GROMACS .gro file of C-alpha atoms in nm:
model
  271
    1UNK     CA    1   8.547   7.635  10.320
    2UNK     CA    2   8.305   7.345  10.343
    3UNK     CA    3   7.992   7.364  10.129
    4UNK     CA    4   7.668   7.422  10.320
    5UNK     CA    5   7.330   7.293  10.204
    6UNK     CA    6   7.160   7.604  10.342
    7UNK     CA    7   7.167   7.885  10.084
    8UNK     CA    8   7.347   8.215  10.157
    9UNK     CA    9   7.017   8.407  10.156
   10UNK     CA   10   6.868   8.171  10.415
   11UNK     CA   11   7.179   8.203  10.631
   12UNK     CA   12   7.184   8.581  10.602
   13UNK     CA   13   6.824   8.610  10.723
   14UNK     CA   14   6.921   8.450  11.051
   15UNK     CA   15   7.175   8.725  11.120
   16UNK     CA   16   7.016   9.031  10.959
   17UNK     CA   17   7.053   9.329  11.194
   18UNK     CA   18   7.203   9.105  11.460
   19UNK     CA   19   7.537   9.104  11.638
   20UNK     CA   20   7.712   8.832  11.830
   21UNK     CA   21   7.794   8.905  12.193
   22UNK     CA   22   8.107   8.745  12.339
   23UNK     CA   23   8.178   8.713  12.712
   24UNK     CA   24   8.500   8.859  12.851
   25UNK     CA   25   8.481   8.778  13.222
   26UNK     CA   26   8.855   8.792  13.301
   27UNK     CA   27   9.158   9.007  13.231
   28UNK     CA   28   9.299   8.715  13.033
   29UNK     CA   29   8.995   8.724  12.804
   30UNK     CA   30   9.034   9.101  12.765
   31UNK     CA   31   9.399   9.054  12.671
   32UNK     CA   32   9.302   8.804  12.402
   33UNK     CA   33   9.045   9.048  12.262
   34UNK     CA   34   9.308   9.323  12.269
   35UNK     CA   35   9.553   9.105  12.077
   36UNK     CA   36   9.288   9.020  11.821
   37UNK     CA   37   9.203   9.385  11.758
   38UNK     CA   38   9.571   9.463  11.720
   39UNK     CA   39   9.585   9.195  11.452
   40UNK     CA   40   9.307   9.386  11.275
   41UNK     CA   41   9.512   9.706  11.312
   42UNK     CA   42   9.813   9.527  11.163
   43UNK     CA   43   9.602   9.420  10.864
   44UNK     CA   44   9.501   9.782  10.804
   45UNK     CA   45   9.857   9.906  10.849
   46UNK     CA   46   9.995   9.647  10.607
   47UNK     CA   47   9.728   9.739  10.352
   48UNK     CA   48   9.834  10.103  10.383
   49UNK     CA   49  10.196  10.009  10.310
   50UNK     CA   50  10.096   9.805  10.006
   51UNK     CA   51   9.863  10.068   9.861
   52UNK     CA   52  10.136  10.331   9.902
   53UNK     CA   53  10.372  10.117   9.692
   54UNK     CA   54  10.308  10.169   9.318
   55UNK     CA   55  10.461   9.828   9.244
   56UNK     CA   56  10.190   9.645   9.442
   57UNK     CA   57   9.845   9.571   9.301
   58UNK     CA   58   9.531   9.679   9.482
   59UNK     CA   59   9.401   9.324   9.446
   60UNK     CA   60   9.698   9.187   9.642
   61UNK     CA   61   9.661   9.455   9.910
   62UNK     CA   62   9.294   9.369   9.960
   63UNK     CA   63   9.366   8.997   9.954
   64UNK     CA   64   9.620   9.020  10.235
   65UNK     CA   65   9.375   9.222  10.443
   66UNK     CA   66   9.114   8.951  10.396
   67UNK     CA   67   9.362   8.685  10.507
   68UNK     CA   68   9.447   8.877  10.824
   69UNK     CA   69   9.081   8.936  10.904
   70UNK     CA   70   9.022   8.566  10.847
   71UNK     CA   71   9.302   8.488  11.095
   72UNK     CA   72   9.143   8.721  11.350
   73UNK     CA   73   8.803   8.553  11.314
   74UNK     CA   74   8.957   8.207  11.323
   75UNK     CA   75   9.135   8.294  11.649
   76UNK     CA   76   8.798   8.382  11.803
   77UNK     CA   77   8.638   8.066  11.661
   78UNK     CA   78   8.916   7.843  11.791
   79UNK     CA   79   8.886   7.995  12.137
   80UNK     CA   80   8.510   7.944  12.170
   81UNK     CA   81   8.444   7.656  11.932
   82UNK     CA   82   8.766   7.469  11.849
   83UNK     CA   83   8.933   7.364  11.526
   84UNK     CA   84   8.617   7.203  11.386
   85UNK     CA   85   8.426   7.529  11.360
   86UNK     CA   86   8.322   7.466  10.999
   87UNK     CA   87   8.146   7.144  11.099
   88UNK     CA   88   7.989   7.324  11.393
   89UNK     CA   89   7.865   7.602  11.161
   90UNK     CA   90   7.717   7.337  10.933
   91UNK     CA   91   7.538   7.181  11.230
   92UNK     CA   92   7.401   7.522  11.331
   93UNK     CA   93   7.260   7.604  10.988
   94UNK     CA   94   7.106   7.259  10.959
   95UNK     CA   95   6.938   7.303  11.299
   96UNK     CA   96   7.139   7.029  11.464
   97UNK     CA   97   7.306   7.259  11.720
   98UNK     CA   98   7.182   7.577  11.887
   99UNK     CA   99   7.438   7.634  12.163
  100UNK     CA  100   7.650   7.948  12.189
  101UNK     CA  101   7.952   7.799  12.018
  102UNK     CA  102   7.737   7.695  11.723
  103UNK     CA  103   7.583   8.043  11.703
  104UNK     CA  104   7.929   8.200  11.687
  105UNK     CA  105   8.052   7.947  11.432
  106UNK     CA  106   7.753   8.014  11.207
  107UNK     CA  107   7.779   8.391  11.243
  108UNK     CA  108   8.149   8.421  11.164
  109UNK     CA  109   8.137   8.150  10.896
  110UNK     CA  110   7.875   8.354  10.713
  111UNK     CA  111   8.092   8.665  10.748
  112UNK     CA  112   8.396   8.484  10.609
  113UNK     CA  113   8.191   8.354  10.317
  114UNK     CA  114   8.082   8.706  10.230
  115UNK     CA  115   8.433   8.845  10.275
  116UNK     CA  116   8.558   8.597  10.018
  117UNK     CA  117   8.318   8.753   9.768
  118UNK     CA  118   8.399   9.112   9.860
  119UNK     CA  119   8.654   9.203   9.597
  120UNK     CA  120   8.534   8.967   9.326
  121UNK     CA  121   8.182   9.114   9.338
  122UNK     CA  122   8.148   9.478   9.246
  123UNK     CA  123   7.925   9.706   9.452
  124UNK     CA  124   7.969   9.529   9.786
  125UNK     CA  125   8.091   9.692  10.107
  126UNK     CA  126   8.197   9.552  10.444
  127UNK     CA  127   8.059   9.777  10.722
  128UNK     CA  128   8.144   9.610  11.056
  129UNK     CA  129   8.087   9.739  11.409
  130UNK     CA  130   8.302   9.617  11.698
  131UNK     CA  131   8.197   9.743  12.040
  132UNK     CA  132   8.349   9.695  12.383
  133UNK     CA  133   8.140   9.680  12.699
  134UNK     CA  134   8.221   9.586  13.059
  135UNK     CA  135   8.285   9.209  13.063
  136UNK     CA  136   8.179   9.152  12.701
  137UNK     CA  137   8.205   9.275  12.343
  138UNK     CA  138   7.983   9.264  12.035
  139UNK     CA  139   8.074   9.203  11.672
  140UNK     CA  140   7.831   9.309  11.400
  141UNK     CA  141   7.962   9.198  11.059
  142UNK     CA  142   7.741   9.408  10.833
  143UNK     CA  143   7.757   9.400  10.454
  144UNK     CA  144   7.606   9.658  10.221
  145UNK     CA  145   7.495   9.627   9.860
  146UNK     CA  146   7.608   9.964   9.735
  147UNK     CA  147   7.900  10.199   9.784
  148UNK     CA  148   7.944  10.398  10.105
  149UNK     CA  149   8.080  10.746  10.037
  150UNK     CA  150   8.002  10.939  10.357
  151UNK     CA  151   8.296  10.951  10.602
  152UNK     CA  152   8.513  10.751  10.362
  153UNK     CA  153   8.812  10.796  10.134
  154UNK     CA  154   8.774  10.676   9.774
  155UNK     CA  155   9.063  10.556   9.563
  156UNK     CA  156   9.093  10.426   9.208
  157UNK     CA  157   9.244  10.098   9.092
  158UNK     CA  158   9.351  10.102   8.725
  159UNK     CA  159   9.385   9.722   8.728
  160UNK     CA  160   9.007   9.704   8.786
  161UNK     CA  161   8.931   9.969   8.523
  162UNK     CA  162   8.840   9.943   8.156
  163UNK     CA  163   9.071  10.234   8.068
  164UNK     CA  164   9.322  10.119   7.804
  165UNK     CA  165   9.686  10.234   7.829
  166UNK     CA  166   9.677  10.389   7.481
  167UNK     CA  167   9.369  10.605   7.544
  168UNK     CA  168   9.436  10.978   7.543
  169UNK     CA  169   9.353  11.034   7.910
  170UNK     CA  170   9.511  10.712   8.040
  171UNK     CA  171   9.823  10.883   8.178
  172UNK     CA  172   9.618  11.144   8.362
  173UNK     CA  173   9.387  10.872   8.495
  174UNK     CA  174   9.681  10.669   8.626
  175UNK     CA  175   9.838  10.976   8.789
  176UNK     CA  176   9.509  11.064   8.956
  177UNK     CA  177   9.471  10.704   9.069
  178UNK     CA  178   9.815  10.705   9.230
  179UNK     CA  179   9.729  11.028   9.410
  180UNK     CA  180   9.402  10.879   9.541
  181UNK     CA  181   9.587  10.566   9.655
  182UNK     CA  182   9.838  10.781   9.842
  183UNK     CA  183   9.553  10.960  10.020
  184UNK     CA  184   9.392  10.628  10.106
  185UNK     CA  185   9.721  10.490  10.239
  186UNK     CA  186   9.755  10.787  10.473
  187UNK     CA  187   9.398  10.739  10.593
  188UNK     CA  188   9.454  10.366  10.648
  189UNK     CA  189   9.772  10.425  10.846
  190UNK     CA  190   9.587  10.669  11.072
  191UNK     CA  191   9.301  10.420  11.107
  192UNK     CA  192   9.539  10.145  11.217
  193UNK     CA  193   9.675  10.367  11.494
  194UNK     CA  194   9.322  10.470  11.596
  195UNK     CA  195   9.225  10.103  11.638
  196UNK     CA  196   9.529  10.045  11.859
  197UNK     CA  197   9.443  10.348  12.069
  198UNK     CA  198   9.079  10.239  12.105
  199UNK     CA  199   9.167   9.888  12.227
  200UNK     CA  200   9.465   9.930  12.461
  201UNK     CA  201   9.632   9.653  12.659
  202UNK     CA  202   9.401   9.597  12.962
  203UNK     CA  203   9.704   9.530  13.180
  204UNK     CA  204   9.826   9.884  13.120
  205UNK     CA  205   9.508  10.091  13.072
  206UNK     CA  206   9.271  10.198  13.351
  207UNK     CA  207   8.914  10.065  13.348
  208UNK     CA  208   8.755  10.384  13.218
  209UNK     CA  209   8.979  10.380  12.909
  210UNK     CA  210   8.904  10.024  12.803
  211UNK     CA  211   8.561   9.919  12.928
  212UNK     CA  212   8.343  10.094  12.670
  213UNK     CA  213   8.390  10.215  12.315
  214UNK     CA  214   8.445  10.076  11.970
  215UNK     CA  215   8.496  10.128  11.600
  216UNK     CA  216   8.284  10.135  11.286
  217UNK     CA  217   8.478  10.075  10.967
  218UNK     CA  218   8.419  10.048  10.593
  219UNK     CA  219   8.595   9.891  10.302
  220UNK     CA  220   8.448   9.791   9.971
  221UNK     CA  221   8.446   9.823   9.596
  222UNK     CA  222   8.228   9.946   9.312
  223UNK     CA  223   8.391   9.881   8.979
  224UNK     CA  224   8.737  10.036   8.991
  225UNK     CA  225   8.655  10.261   9.289
  226UNK     CA  226   8.748  10.136   9.634
  227UNK     CA  227   8.648  10.284   9.969
  228UNK     CA  228   8.790  10.292  10.318
  229UNK     CA  229   8.665  10.462  10.634
  230UNK     CA  230   8.675  10.448  11.013
  231UNK     CA  231   8.489  10.613  11.300
  232UNK     CA  232   8.568  10.580  11.669
  233UNK     CA  233   8.243  10.548  11.864
  234UNK     CA  234   8.129  10.552  12.225
  235UNK     CA  235   7.902  10.291  12.381
  236UNK     CA  236   7.664  10.283  12.673
  237UNK     CA  237   7.840  10.079  12.944
  238UNK     CA  238   7.500   9.998  13.096
  239UNK     CA  239   7.350   9.854  12.777
  240UNK     CA  240   7.359   9.500  12.914
  241UNK     CA  241   7.232   9.436  13.266
  242UNK     CA  242   7.322   9.067  13.263
  243UNK     CA  243   7.631   8.857  13.207
  244UNK     CA  244   7.679   8.578  12.956
  245UNK     CA  245   7.904   8.275  12.972
  246UNK     CA  246   7.883   8.180  12.604
  247UNK     CA  247   7.837   8.362  12.272
  248UNK     CA  248   7.484   8.478  12.201
  249UNK     CA  249   7.298   8.672  11.933
  250UNK     CA  250   7.176   9.021  12.026
  251UNK     CA  251   6.998   9.296  11.838
  252UNK     CA  252   7.193   9.563  11.655
  253UNK     CA  253   7.325   9.843  11.875
  254UNK     CA  254   7.220  10.209  11.876
  255UNK     CA  255   7.564  10.278  11.723
  256UNK     CA  256   7.485  10.043  11.433
  257UNK     CA  257   7.150  10.212  11.369
  258UNK     CA  258   7.301  10.560  11.384
  259UNK     CA  259   7.589  10.484  11.149
  260UNK     CA  260   7.354  10.317  10.904
  261UNK     CA  261   7.147  10.637  10.891
  262UNK     CA  262   7.449  10.864  10.863
  263UNK     CA  263   7.676  10.663  10.635
  264UNK     CA  264   7.458  10.480  10.385
  265UNK     CA  265   7.334  10.657  10.073
  266UNK     CA  266   6.980  10.624   9.945
  267UNK     CA  267   6.949  10.302   9.753
  268UNK     CA  268   7.212  10.113   9.952
  269UNK     CA  269   7.084   9.791  10.109
  270UNK     CA  270   7.206   9.643  10.435
  271UNK     CA  271   7.243   9.269  10.378
   0.00000   0.00000   0.00000
């Protein structure tokens, strides 16, 4: 990714407690959103398969999920901004562009930058909110300094641990880790199906099943402990009384505020 002169902290302040709202004025736009969310579900499902396989490293499982999330974000960027979204993001952060495409490019570029750090930096959690409304959706790419334990499944990764194979409790630790990974894989597989159910094909689902609702999810790491979680949420279909024809920044949703209160432990910081 292209280097930006604006520092990460300066960029983050522009998006703190903000979401990006995307217009979906047609069935075709809804179908594209549906396909994108199914790509996210596929990334979760594939991660579940990899974590369930004792021959696969947790690092590789997390890395493939990042790549699939990146592909999902890039699909959105290419639709609204084009192939040169990195240059557009640069122009946004430098104050050279303020249009909707530039806002989206800056917002998702910042999210991708943070996602790249996620599993190389301990004690960082991705806590996104994706919400569907009539004729639009919102994406809130929240990151948390600290581990989220409420409503989540924790699993251990021996490859990220300081436990040596010849230590007396190493075998027990590895057995317990495999059990926790199995539990996480089951949770991830169920989460993938829940995402598919929440964002059905608009050509097949009636309006009342697809026009409002969303998901809040979690994945992160603290040391050798990894977390995963998902909650299906409802939204107020009357939240927005206007229509937009380009991406725009909006304040965080009531869902985002509620899940922050309910999920985050004392001492965790929303970045």
